[in-house]
Amino acid sequence: MGTIEDLRERTRGPVFTGGDEGYDEARRVNNAMHDRRPRVVVRCENAGDVMAAVDFARTNELDLAVRGGGHSVPGFGTVDDGVVIDLSGMRNVRVNPVSRTARAGGGATWGDFNAATHAFGLASTGGIISTTGVGGLTLGGGIGYLDRGLGLACDNLISADVVTADGQFLIASEKENDDLFWALRGGGGNFGVVTALEFRLAPVSTVWGGPMLFEMSDGAAVLSGFQDLIGAAPEQLGGFPAFQIAPPLPFIPEDRHGDLFTLIVGCWAGDPDQGQAEISKFRELAPVVAEFVGPMPYPVLNSMFDALVPPGLQHYWKANFVTELTDEAIQAHLRHARGMPSVNATVHIYPINGACHRVTPDATAFAYRDANFATVIAGMWPDPADNEANIQWVQSYYDDVSQHSESGGYINFMAGDDQGRIRDNYKQNYDRLVEIKRKYDPGNLFHLNQNIAP
């Protein structure tokens, strides 16, 4: 299958090449820093389309990019003069309320997933931004509001439909292709195109949560106090501390719009009657300047910050796992956070203890089961003229806090220049991942990712 015409004949979804109507829209990704021109974009509608696109890329020896939600900060969802498999036409989510499971297409977002599951009062660990792809987040591990109680997204994965580098369709689960299933849970997009994912669900409907803003002068007390609190809190309590420039929102005093704050975004997913008391523990850490906290449907909290991350921003991120927020680490955060370049940029420090720690480090590819936090320095801004200065801010911040962090980081938050950290990211699991890569993708067709080379 060597020609574009052959590819079009074999696919149900549209195939875009340069000059086609819709090509410019089809090639666009969220991170505007990556303005690339693929030879072909296949907007797949089913697994057969994916199989055809994989065969086309392999036969023609073209670079292959796989796009789920399209958020990939390093631009792994697009490529110059190669093939893009766009899964956005595969967004269906089917819920089985009896078995408490949900099956999501490879292009579904967490907004799609939450809309379907919330109708039954159910949820699974998703991300923080609802426009994030279900597949991409899960394959990297899957940190979110509910992970202290339910585990990572990958811990709730039951099975995955996968198209491998030879164009074959496989089901990966504990019972079938269990080595592939192990690798998918944290190993990223290295092993194939995941066309559907099945998850375990839990009863989560109304949560207590939302953001609280504290003065930067109280930042050290807030971060230190959060660490102590979350280390001993019931596992239904989630959320994270952050640094954020205040957007012009009604609950923030108008004269404070544009000021930098330390935040805590809380999420209590247990008994709603306990919610107010549990979230109030955060208020005891320092005086609250402003807050938007209360009971709300879980999908509302999960989409609350979407407006700060619209398509078309410039993105450059860095990430670390952290065992302890030492006083020195906290001071490093405070020093660099004061240079926050835009209202879109942010720094989040996600707790990954609780249920995440009950999975052994070798049970899935996600290796850092002893880390207590995952930090992301999310550089985001609208004007490409600011790229050099703002990338330098992210790099300087990262260099400083890395001295107080683990050697590896969460692959979903990493930049394209982090390939040298792959072994550190997987620690004792790296060699096994290489063996599985050699089995399922010996030619490294799936290399546009945080790549595990065969």
XYZ file of N, CA and C in Angstrom, residues 249-365:
351
model
N -11.485 37.194 37.286
C -12.668 36.422 37.648
C -13.434 37.129 38.756
N -14.761 36.968 38.781
C -15.592 37.736 39.717
C -15.283 37.503 41.189
N -14.824 36.288 41.555
C -14.602 36.018 42.977
C -13.275 36.591 43.484
N -12.435 37.102 42.573
C -11.159 37.706 42.965
C -11.332 39.224 42.992
N -10.934 39.891 44.084
C -11.070 41.354 44.121
C -10.465 42.002 42.877
N -11.162 42.960 42.317
C -10.752 43.541 41.043
C -9.361 44.143 41.108
N -9.019 44.723 42.259
C -7.697 45.348 42.361
C -6.569 44.327 42.500
N -6.929 43.043 42.577
C -5.913 41.991 42.651
C -5.785 41.206 41.338
N -6.597 41.536 40.350
C -6.453 40.890 39.048
C -5.049 41.166 38.505
N -4.381 40.123 38.032
C -3.021 40.275 37.515
C -1.935 40.078 38.549
N -2.303 39.939 39.827
C -1.313 39.666 40.867
C -1.003 38.172 40.927
N 0.186 37.853 41.396
C 0.600 36.454 41.532
C 0.201 35.936 42.905
N -0.330 34.724 42.949
C -0.763 34.112 44.207
C -0.235 32.682 44.311
N -0.140 32.231 45.554
C -0.043 30.803 45.838
C -1.467 30.281 45.951
N -1.740 29.155 45.343
C -3.079 28.573 45.372
C -3.055 27.198 46.010
N -4.207 26.798 46.504
C -4.502 25.393 46.691
C -5.826 25.133 45.986
N -5.822 24.150 45.097
C -7.053 23.699 44.456
C -7.435 22.389 45.130
N -8.524 22.409 45.876
C -8.928 21.245 46.643
C -9.983 20.420 45.935
N -10.049 19.141 46.298
C -11.086 18.251 45.778
C -11.350 17.162 46.804
N -12.517 17.237 47.452
C -12.950 16.177 48.362
C -13.961 15.313 47.613
N -13.629 14.036 47.406
C -14.480 13.134 46.623
C -15.125 12.057 47.486
N -15.201 12.313 48.792
C -15.843 11.368 49.688
C -17.266 11.786 50.018
N -17.719 11.440 51.200
C -19.062 11.781 51.671
C -19.251 13.297 51.586
N -20.236 13.779 50.792
C -20.414 15.229 50.645
C -20.629 15.953 51.964
N -21.204 15.273 52.946
C -21.448 15.916 54.239
C -20.142 16.251 54.958
N -19.063 15.582 54.602
C -17.755 15.860 55.205
C -16.964 16.893 54.416
N -17.449 17.220 53.222
C -16.662 18.021 52.301
C -16.217 19.355 52.855
N -17.139 20.093 53.431
C -16.808 21.426 53.907
C -15.728 21.372 54.975
N -15.858 20.407 55.896
C -14.873 20.298 56.975
C -13.496 19.910 56.432
N -13.464 18.996 55.462
C -12.180 18.540 54.928
C -11.484 19.653 54.143
N -12.238 20.358 53.303
C -11.646 21.441 52.519
C -11.224 22.603 53.422
N -11.938 22.796 54.524
C -11.605 23.890 55.448
C -10.223 23.730 56.061
N -9.687 22.515 56.051
C -8.338 22.312 56.586
C -7.305 23.152 55.825
N -7.548 23.369 54.539
C -6.624 24.191 53.764
C -6.664 25.648 54.214
N -7.827 26.096 54.667
C -7.966 27.500 55.088
C -7.159 27.800 56.344
N -6.817 26.775 57.081
C -6.076 26.958 58.325
C -4.585 27.206 58.075
N -4.139 27.045 56.843
C -2.710 27.168 56.561
C -2.247 28.613 56.514
N -3.131 29.523 56.087
C -2.788 30.950 55.974
C -4.079 31.699 55.644
N -4.085 33.039 55.811
C -5.277 33.814 55.446
C -5.600 33.663 53.958
N -6.877 33.458 53.666
C -7.324 33.288 52.282
C -7.711 34.652 51.714
N -7.152 34.990 50.561
C -7.463 36.264 49.905
C -8.775 36.166 49.137
N -8.974 35.051 48.456
C -10.186 34.844 47.669
C -10.346 33.347 47.451
N -11.586 32.912 47.228
C -11.797 31.494 46.958
C -13.078 31.309 46.153
N -13.108 30.184 45.442
C -14.326 29.748 44.757
C -14.467 28.267 45.077
N -14.993 27.988 46.240
C -15.002 26.642 46.802
C -16.419 26.278 47.220
N -16.783 25.053 46.943
C -18.088 24.574 47.358
C -18.405 23.256 46.705
N -19.627 22.756 46.903
C -20.016 21.515 46.240
C -20.288 21.772 44.761
N -19.855 20.838 43.935
C -20.064 20.975 42.488
C -19.947 19.604 41.847
N -20.564 19.401 40.683
C -20.361 18.140 39.971
C -18.882 17.964 39.632
N -18.387 16.751 39.736
C -16.979 16.508 39.436
C -16.564 17.041 38.063
N -17.374 16.871 36.999
C -16.942 17.421 35.696
C -16.757 18.934 35.700
N -17.455 19.655 36.579
C -17.278 21.107 36.664
C -15.880 21.427 37.181
N -15.468 20.741 38.249
C -14.111 20.965 38.764
C -13.079 20.554 37.727
N -13.309 19.453 37.047
C -12.331 18.933 36.105
C -12.170 19.821 34.867
N -13.105 20.734 34.653
C -13.010 21.634 33.496
C -12.825 23.094 33.903
N -12.618 23.345 35.183
C -12.622 24.707 35.702
C -11.521 25.580 35.106
N -10.394 24.981 34.730
C -9.252 25.768 34.250
C -9.049 25.661 32.741
N -10.023 25.103 32.048
C -9.879 24.930 30.599
C -9.628 26.256 29.878
N -10.282 27.307 30.337
C -10.187 28.597 29.635
C -8.779 29.176 29.674
N -7.966 28.745 30.645
C -6.589 29.231 30.725
C -5.655 28.494 29.769
N -6.164 27.422 29.158
C -5.328 26.616 28.261
C -6.041 26.458 26.908
N -6.312 27.559 26.214
C -6.963 27.448 24.912
C -5.982 26.953 23.857
N -6.484 26.419 22.753
C -5.576 26.064 21.657
C -4.853 27.301 21.143
N -3.612 27.106 20.697
C -2.892 28.197 20.052
C -1.863 28.905 20.897
N -1.711 28.512 22.178
C -0.655 29.085 23.008
C 0.695 28.484 22.633
N 1.756 29.156 23.070
C 3.110 28.612 23.030
C 3.335 27.832 24.329
N 3.893 26.623 24.227
C 4.091 25.776 25.409
C 5.527 25.298 25.509
N 6.066 25.336 26.728
C 7.318 24.667 27.047
C 7.258 24.289 28.521
N 7.326 22.976 28.811
C 7.118 22.479 30.174
C 8.329 21.667 30.636
N 8.448 21.559 31.953
C 9.424 20.666 32.570
C 8.796 19.987 33.784
N 9.358 18.827 34.168
C 8.717 18.024 35.216
C 9.732 17.285 36.064
N 9.377 17.061 37.325
C 10.156 16.240 38.251
C 9.245 15.494 39.204
N 9.683 14.310 39.618
C 9.081 13.656 40.782
C 9.815 14.131 42.037
N 9.075 14.213 43.126
C 9.611 14.761 44.369
C 9.214 13.855 45.529
N 10.191 13.510 46.365
C 9.892 12.728 47.566
C 9.468 13.632 48.712
N 10.177 14.751 48.874
C 9.865 15.671 49.977
C 10.019 17.111 49.509
N 9.052 17.939 49.870
C 9.175 19.382 49.650
C 9.975 19.965 50.805
N 11.286 19.944 50.659
C 12.147 20.475 51.713
C 12.012 21.994 51.768
N 12.500 22.580 52.836
C 12.480 24.040 52.945
C 13.252 24.679 51.802
N 14.369 24.045 51.408
C 15.174 24.584 50.313
C 14.410 24.502 48.988
N 13.687 23.392 48.787
C 12.899 23.257 47.562
C 11.793 24.299 47.508
N 11.151 24.512 48.627
C 10.064 25.500 48.675
C 10.604 26.896 48.366
N 11.754 27.222 48.910
C 12.333 28.540 48.631
C 12.717 28.678 47.155
N 13.179 27.583 46.546
C 13.496 27.619 45.114
C 12.231 27.882 44.300
N 11.143 27.225 44.659
C 9.871 27.471 43.982
C 9.463 28.943 44.107
N 9.548 29.468 45.294
C 9.103 30.847 45.513
C 9.971 31.842 44.747
N 11.262 31.592 44.675
C 12.156 32.489 43.934
C 11.753 32.579 42.468
N 11.536 31.438 41.857
C 11.305 31.417 40.412
C 9.855 31.708 40.051
N 8.935 31.319 40.907
C 7.517 31.565 40.605
C 7.241 33.053 40.461
N 8.008 33.869 41.138
C 7.784 35.328 41.065
C 8.031 35.875 39.663
N 8.689 35.089 38.805
C 8.900 35.501 37.429
C 7.859 34.951 36.464
N 6.730 34.442 36.993
C 5.675 33.851 36.162
C 5.375 34.750 34.955
N 5.522 34.227 33.723
C 5.502 35.109 32.553
C 4.136 35.522 32.034
N 3.064 34.782 32.386
C 1.757 35.136 31.835
C 0.666 34.517 32.689
N -0.557 34.971 32.479
C -1.695 34.425 33.221
C -1.950 32.973 32.846
N -1.487 32.548 31.680
C -1.674 31.164 31.259
C -0.681 30.220 31.910
N 0.505 30.723 32.212
C 1.544 29.887 32.807
C 1.167 29.519 34.235
N 1.703 28.390 34.698
C 1.414 27.963 36.058
C 2.443 26.932 36.495
N 2.489 26.686 37.786
C 3.269 25.593 38.357
C 2.343 24.826 39.292
N 2.240 23.524 39.103
C 1.406 22.667 39.937
C 2.286 21.623 40.612
N 1.933 21.273 41.835
C 2.658 20.256 42.593
C 1.632 19.211 43.025
N 1.538 18.120 42.256
C 0.469 17.139 42.461
C 0.874 16.071 43.473
N 0.059 15.816 44.478
C 0.342 14.699 45.379
C 0.029 13.367 44.705
N 0.927 12.407 44.836
C 0.714 11.081 44.251
C 1.009 10.011 45.301
N 0.454 10.230 46.500
C 0.574 9.223 47.552
C -0.747 8.450 47.628
N -1.106 7.977 48.794
C -2.375 7.260 48.936
C -2.414 6.016 48.078
N -3.489 5.878 47.293
C -3.683 4.681 46.472
C -2.558 4.471 45.470
N -1.920 5.544 45.028
C -0.802 5.409 44.080
C 0.342 4.606 44.687
N 0.512 4.698 46.003
C 1.600 4.003 46.678
C 1.289 2.528 46.929
N 0.038 2.155 46.788
C -0.319 0.758 47.055
C -0.043 -0.152 45.861
N 0.382 0.419 44.755
C 0.802 -0.351 43.584
C 2.319 -0.456 43.631
N 2.846 -1.657 43.485
C 4.291 -1.835 43.592
C 4.998 -1.228 42.375
N 6.256 -0.808 42.536
C 6.963 -0.120 41.449
C 7.111 -0.938 40.175
N 7.076 -2.279 40.294
C 7.245 -3.107 39.099
C 5.922 -3.664 38.575
N 4.801 -3.271 39.160
C 3.500 -3.794 38.738
C 3.034 -3.175 37.427
N 3.474 -1.957 37.155
C 3.196 -1.257 35.899
C 4.488 -0.571 35.465
N 4.494 -0.038 34.252
C 5.688 0.672 33.783
C 5.948 1.945 34.585
